[in-house]
Amino acid sequence: GGRDAINTTIINFDNEKMQITWAATEVFPGKNVSFSYTFDEGKSKVWKPCPAYVLDQDYNSGCLFKTEGPTLAISIRNNNGSEELFSKKLKSDFYIKPSRPENVTFFWKADTVTVSCNKPQRAVKCLILELQYKSKFDKNWQSRTSKCCSVGDQGFDPRKCYSFRVRLKRLVPLCNVVNYSSDWEAETFWRNGTLLDSCDDDIKSHSNTVIVLTCLLAVLLMMFILSVLLCKWQRLQKSVMPAIPDPKYIFADLFSDHNGNFQEWIDKTDHAMVHTKLDYEEPECIIEAESQQEDENSDKQGLQEKIFSFSRAAENNDPKAAQIDCLMPTSNTIASFAGFHILMNDDMYVML
């Protein structure tokens, strides 16, 4: 049991080199150990010393040597080789880590991308090709796998820039006891079938678009807020300070006919008012006083005759009959003709 209790890491690099490491400072603290290996079987085993040690704090912690066969036996001993501390026998073919894919090509057709590489010389049936891709706006890689040595996927946006990387993987547990994959092939950048140096421009364009849209939304929001505030301010202004009437609506002719020339407007206005007063000026009131009481009956008789003659003139549309003047009659005249209209014909004032 003690000899198999040490944890080791075994890697067969594409069946060309072997690397076996162990935790020297934990398993053999303060000690230096030696390593030997053999690919021979049976009694003809020939143990070979480690040609190249892997060091950890100046202690031997691993060995790197050439792969020479499918069956491997290893032995770890103390520094002088007198005591064996660990030994193990294994199949080197079950620890193969494939090399990177070679001559990787990309084929674009519409929104479909197919990636292929050269077939390895050995153990092609144990390998699968893995493709990973993402745009600069994706957080995680998208992964697709297929048998070696071609893999593809569809649904790519021709407007976006994508990062691609590929690697080879060994099938577990059919071919490997450890899930080993090759290192990733160099990452490449593509947009709609065109190889690019990077996708930084895609990020900048997206950032610029976001900035422009943000600014536009901010401007629209500010305009909306200002319009609301303006409406509320106008309402408050009307309630606190009523609007002053605009003189151009009251004195329309001042602005329309005289272009705001007040002196010209007032002169014409005064002239029109003078003519209006002259056209409609009422004649002076004539006051007639009766001097003699004894002539009252004769006056009444003459007045009745005048009334009769005035009525006939009014019926004949005599213009003089239409004029109205004021009369200050005596008390007897008022009592006699109360309720009649005052009309004038020639120089005589008549109350009807």
XYZ file of C-alpha atoms in Angstrom:
352
model
C 0.000 0.000 0.000
C 2.653 2.605 0.860
C 4.287 2.397 -2.521
C 1.043 3.305 -4.372
C -0.078 6.010 -1.931
C 1.732 8.881 -3.670
C -0.357 11.017 -6.019
C 1.345 11.541 -9.353
C 0.444 13.472 -12.466
C 1.163 11.611 -15.691
C 1.045 13.264 -19.092
C 1.973 11.716 -22.429
C 2.487 14.625 -24.856
C 1.044 13.294 -28.100
C 2.862 9.990 -27.549
C 6.219 11.722 -27.909
C 7.281 12.794 -24.407
C 6.293 11.722 -20.917
C 6.114 13.954 -17.884
C 5.546 12.558 -14.399
C 5.388 14.896 -11.401
C 4.729 14.531 -7.676
C 4.402 16.847 -4.649
C 7.970 16.607 -3.331
C 7.626 19.078 -0.440
C 4.529 17.287 0.885
C 5.417 13.638 0.221
C 9.160 13.837 0.856
C 9.714 16.909 3.040
C 13.367 17.849 3.357
C 14.474 14.944 1.177
C 15.710 14.676 -2.357
C 14.741 11.586 -4.332
C 15.797 9.907 -7.558
C 13.590 8.710 -10.436
C 14.005 5.830 -12.879
C 11.749 4.356 -15.604
C 11.512 1.537 -18.143
C 9.374 0.628 -21.155
C 10.619 -2.953 -21.193
C 8.720 -5.920 -19.800
C 9.629 -9.201 -18.174
C 13.067 -10.052 -16.982
C 14.704 -7.908 -19.639
C 13.768 -4.692 -17.949
C 16.370 -1.987 -18.207
C 15.870 0.875 -15.767
C 16.921 4.272 -16.998
C 17.673 7.288 -14.802
C 15.711 10.477 -15.318
C 17.346 12.562 -18.045
C 15.694 15.866 -16.987
C 14.269 16.618 -13.537
C 11.516 19.098 -12.733
C 12.488 21.082 -9.630
C 10.361 22.535 -6.834
C 12.302 24.629 -4.279
C 15.538 22.907 -5.393
C 13.994 19.452 -4.793
C 13.292 16.907 -7.528
C 9.530 16.967 -8.094
C 9.176 15.393 -11.563
C 10.851 13.912 -14.602
C 10.599 14.547 -18.358
C 11.651 11.786 -20.768
C 10.928 10.354 -24.225
C 7.958 8.043 -24.843
C 9.283 4.686 -26.044
C 6.320 2.294 -25.796
C 2.765 1.645 -24.597
C 3.745 0.129 -21.226
C 5.622 2.160 -18.625
C 7.041 1.311 -15.210
C 8.384 3.983 -12.859
C 10.292 3.890 -9.565
C 11.097 6.620 -7.027
C 13.979 5.942 -4.623
C 15.927 7.791 -2.006
C 18.790 10.002 -3.061
C 21.424 7.258 -3.225
C 18.981 4.680 -4.742
C 19.251 2.172 -1.947
C 15.574 2.292 -0.937
C 12.495 2.338 -3.185
C 9.868 4.839 -1.980
C 7.279 4.522 -4.764
C 6.668 2.393 -7.870
C 3.937 2.139 -10.479
C 3.145 0.409 -13.777
C 0.796 1.967 -16.331
C -0.313 2.193 -19.975
C 1.216 5.317 -21.449
C -1.418 5.432 -24.224
C -4.152 6.215 -21.643
C -2.486 9.488 -20.631
C -2.076 11.118 -24.016
C -2.518 14.852 -24.321
C -2.971 15.741 -28.012
C -1.082 18.518 -29.737
C -2.750 21.647 -31.046
C -4.745 21.309 -34.262
C -2.733 22.201 -37.351
C -3.701 24.221 -40.429
C -7.048 25.443 -39.055
C -9.357 26.863 -41.748
C -12.696 28.707 -41.540
C -15.399 28.384 -44.167
C -18.291 30.899 -44.128
C -21.599 30.439 -45.922
C -24.362 32.901 -45.019
C -24.789 32.517 -41.222
C -22.986 29.130 -41.026
C -19.330 28.634 -40.104
C -17.399 25.389 -40.574
C -13.954 24.913 -39.012
C -11.569 22.132 -39.994
C -7.939 21.118 -39.404
C -5.421 18.537 -40.566
C -5.868 14.959 -39.337
C -3.222 13.769 -36.893
C -1.059 10.868 -37.974
C -2.087 8.624 -35.067
C -5.260 7.723 -33.155
C -7.661 9.889 -35.141
C -10.636 7.846 -33.885
C -9.815 8.858 -30.319
C -9.950 12.597 -31.073
C -12.740 15.136 -31.305
C -12.488 18.758 -32.466
C -13.931 21.419 -30.170
C -14.899 24.904 -31.396
C -15.576 27.810 -29.065
C -16.742 31.258 -30.092
C -18.291 34.441 -28.673
C -18.893 38.028 -29.666
C -17.590 40.899 -27.603
C -21.062 41.350 -26.146
C -21.238 37.753 -24.816
C -19.964 36.888 -21.359
C -19.425 33.173 -21.923
C -18.010 31.050 -24.729
C -20.334 28.958 -26.884
C -18.947 25.455 -27.469
C -19.497 22.903 -30.276
C -17.780 19.543 -30.723
C -17.579 17.008 -33.541
C -15.452 14.102 -34.697
C -12.037 14.997 -35.925
C -11.490 16.968 -37.874
C -14.384 19.301 -38.812
C -16.989 21.156 -36.738
C -19.506 23.882 -37.550
C -22.449 25.905 -36.309
C -24.989 28.370 -37.672
C -26.813 31.488 -36.559
C -23.892 33.943 -36.780
C -24.780 37.614 -37.151
C -22.847 39.089 -40.111
C -22.796 42.500 -38.373
C -20.972 41.211 -35.283
C -17.323 40.418 -34.740
C -16.640 36.954 -33.262
C -13.660 35.408 -31.507
C -12.883 31.779 -32.410
C -10.618 29.162 -30.879
C -10.285 25.404 -31.453
C -8.587 22.433 -29.790
C -8.430 18.619 -29.915
C -9.730 16.397 -27.118
C -9.179 12.727 -26.271
C -12.243 10.531 -25.780
C -12.816 9.338 -22.199
C -12.919 6.509 -21.148
C -12.578 4.894 -24.563
C -9.050 6.136 -25.191
C -7.945 7.971 -22.030
C -8.334 7.551 -18.302
C -7.767 11.313 -17.883
C -9.708 13.973 -19.742
C -6.835 15.608 -21.583
C -7.221 18.259 -24.264
C -4.697 20.041 -26.411
C -3.817 23.676 -25.869
C -6.046 26.155 -27.642
C -5.042 27.195 -31.121
C -4.347 30.913 -31.440
C -7.535 32.971 -31.114
C -8.782 34.576 -34.333
C -11.350 37.314 -35.012
C -13.897 37.229 -37.817
C -16.815 39.277 -39.114
C -18.928 37.874 -41.956
C -16.072 35.820 -43.390
C -13.426 38.542 -43.036
C -10.394 37.975 -40.804
C -9.733 40.905 -38.455
C -6.925 41.864 -36.125
C -9.300 42.310 -33.174
C -12.889 43.101 -32.246
C -12.069 46.345 -30.426
C -13.707 48.421 -33.165
C -16.937 46.494 -32.608
C -16.899 47.466 -28.927
C -16.229 51.112 -29.774
C -19.054 51.255 -32.301
C -21.421 49.638 -29.829
C -20.285 52.034 -27.100
C -20.767 55.010 -29.422
C -24.259 53.818 -30.296
C -25.134 53.444 -26.627
C -23.762 56.926 -25.874
C -25.731 58.520 -28.723
C -28.977 56.812 -27.696
C -28.432 57.752 -24.060
C -27.840 61.401 -24.946
C -30.907 61.442 -27.194
C -33.112 59.993 -24.472
C -31.696 62.490 -21.972
C -32.472 65.410 -24.304
C -36.031 64.188 -24.906
C -36.553 63.757 -21.193
C -35.258 67.252 -20.474
C -37.532 68.737 -23.167
C -40.529 66.945 -21.674
C -39.699 68.178 -18.162
C -39.182 71.751 -19.384
C -42.497 71.732 -21.263
C -44.319 70.541 -18.144
C -42.630 73.185 -16.010
C -43.406 75.876 -18.591
C -47.107 74.987 -18.625
C -47.257 75.084 -14.836
C -45.404 78.419 -14.767
C -47.818 79.954 -17.266
C -50.771 78.828 -15.195
C -49.207 80.267 -12.039
C -48.366 83.504 -13.810
C -51.943 83.916 -15.058
C -53.361 83.267 -11.589
C -50.954 85.653 -9.819
C -50.496 88.360 -12.464
C -53.367 88.688 -14.964
C -52.324 89.439 -18.492
C -52.196 93.111 -19.553
C -54.416 93.779 -22.597
C -52.487 94.295 -25.773
C -53.181 97.821 -27.108
C -52.880 96.685 -30.692
C -56.220 94.915 -30.386
C -57.945 97.914 -28.755
C -56.436 100.489 -31.118
C -56.299 98.335 -34.217
C -56.242 101.253 -36.640
C -53.277 102.813 -34.779
C -51.090 99.855 -35.801
C -52.733 98.743 -39.023
C -53.291 102.156 -40.659
C -50.640 104.368 -39.008
C -47.894 101.812 -38.108
C -47.938 102.897 -34.489
C -47.567 106.649 -35.228
C -49.568 107.970 -32.310
C -49.440 111.654 -33.301
C -50.757 110.951 -36.801
C -53.437 108.680 -35.411
C -54.610 111.165 -32.722
C -54.715 114.017 -35.260
C -56.974 112.104 -37.603
C -59.027 110.827 -34.727
C -59.584 114.365 -33.397
C -60.518 115.590 -36.877
C -63.071 112.804 -37.263
C -64.519 113.534 -33.848
C -64.852 117.247 -34.701
C -66.725 116.433 -37.901
C -68.925 113.991 -36.036
C -69.790 116.614 -33.440
C -70.508 119.151 -36.122
C -72.758 116.770 -38.036
C -74.758 115.901 -34.989
C -74.633 119.185 -33.107
C -78.011 120.044 -31.633
C -79.327 123.526 -32.119
C -79.566 125.811 -29.214
C -82.667 125.655 -27.146
C -85.031 128.591 -27.725
C -86.992 129.623 -24.765
C -90.149 131.429 -25.441
C -91.925 133.141 -22.650
C -95.486 134.179 -22.896
C -95.697 137.799 -21.779
C -99.302 138.244 -21.764
C -101.834 135.940 -20.195
C -104.613 137.325 -22.275
C -103.038 136.057 -25.547
C -103.113 132.453 -24.279
C -106.244 131.453 -26.073
C -105.125 132.991 -29.350
C -101.721 131.235 -29.054
C -103.385 127.909 -28.377
C -105.491 128.308 -31.447
C -102.449 129.230 -33.565
C -100.525 126.338 -32.095
C -103.186 123.865 -32.993
C -103.070 125.151 -36.536
C -99.344 124.717 -36.582
C -99.700 121.179 -35.226
C -102.093 120.381 -37.976
C -99.812 121.863 -40.639
C -96.753 120.105 -39.101
C -98.448 116.732 -39.090
C -99.299 117.119 -42.752
C -95.696 118.084 -43.476
C -94.407 115.016 -41.596
C -96.713 112.806 -43.575
C -95.356 114.344 -46.762
C -91.787 113.517 -45.583
C -90.791 117.133 -45.250
C -87.196 117.088 -43.944
C -87.704 120.062 -41.741
C -90.451 118.233 -39.916
C -87.981 115.592 -38.771
C -85.790 117.955 -36.808
C -86.094 117.789 -33.041
C -85.343 120.711 -30.850
C -85.858 121.502 -27.221
C -88.694 123.666 -26.008
C -89.159 125.330 -22.676
C -92.920 125.956 -22.662
C -94.903 127.621 -20.005
C -96.696 125.676 -17.408
C -99.984 126.140 -19.226
C -98.443 124.751 -22.432
C -97.049 121.708 -20.645
C -100.353 121.068 -18.913
C -102.209 121.381 -22.141
C -99.869 119.207 -24.230
C -98.377 116.769 -21.785
C -97.168 113.540 -23.383
C -96.624 115.008 -26.898
C -93.356 115.031 -28.847
C -91.543 118.240 -29.640
C -91.069 118.883 -33.345
C -89.903 121.881 -35.287
C -91.194 123.317 -38.568
C -89.460 126.471 -39.811
C -89.144 128.667 -36.724
C -92.042 127.188 -34.814
C -91.569 124.565 -32.090
C -94.440 122.182 -31.785
C -95.214 119.620 -29.107
C -97.204 116.639 -30.317
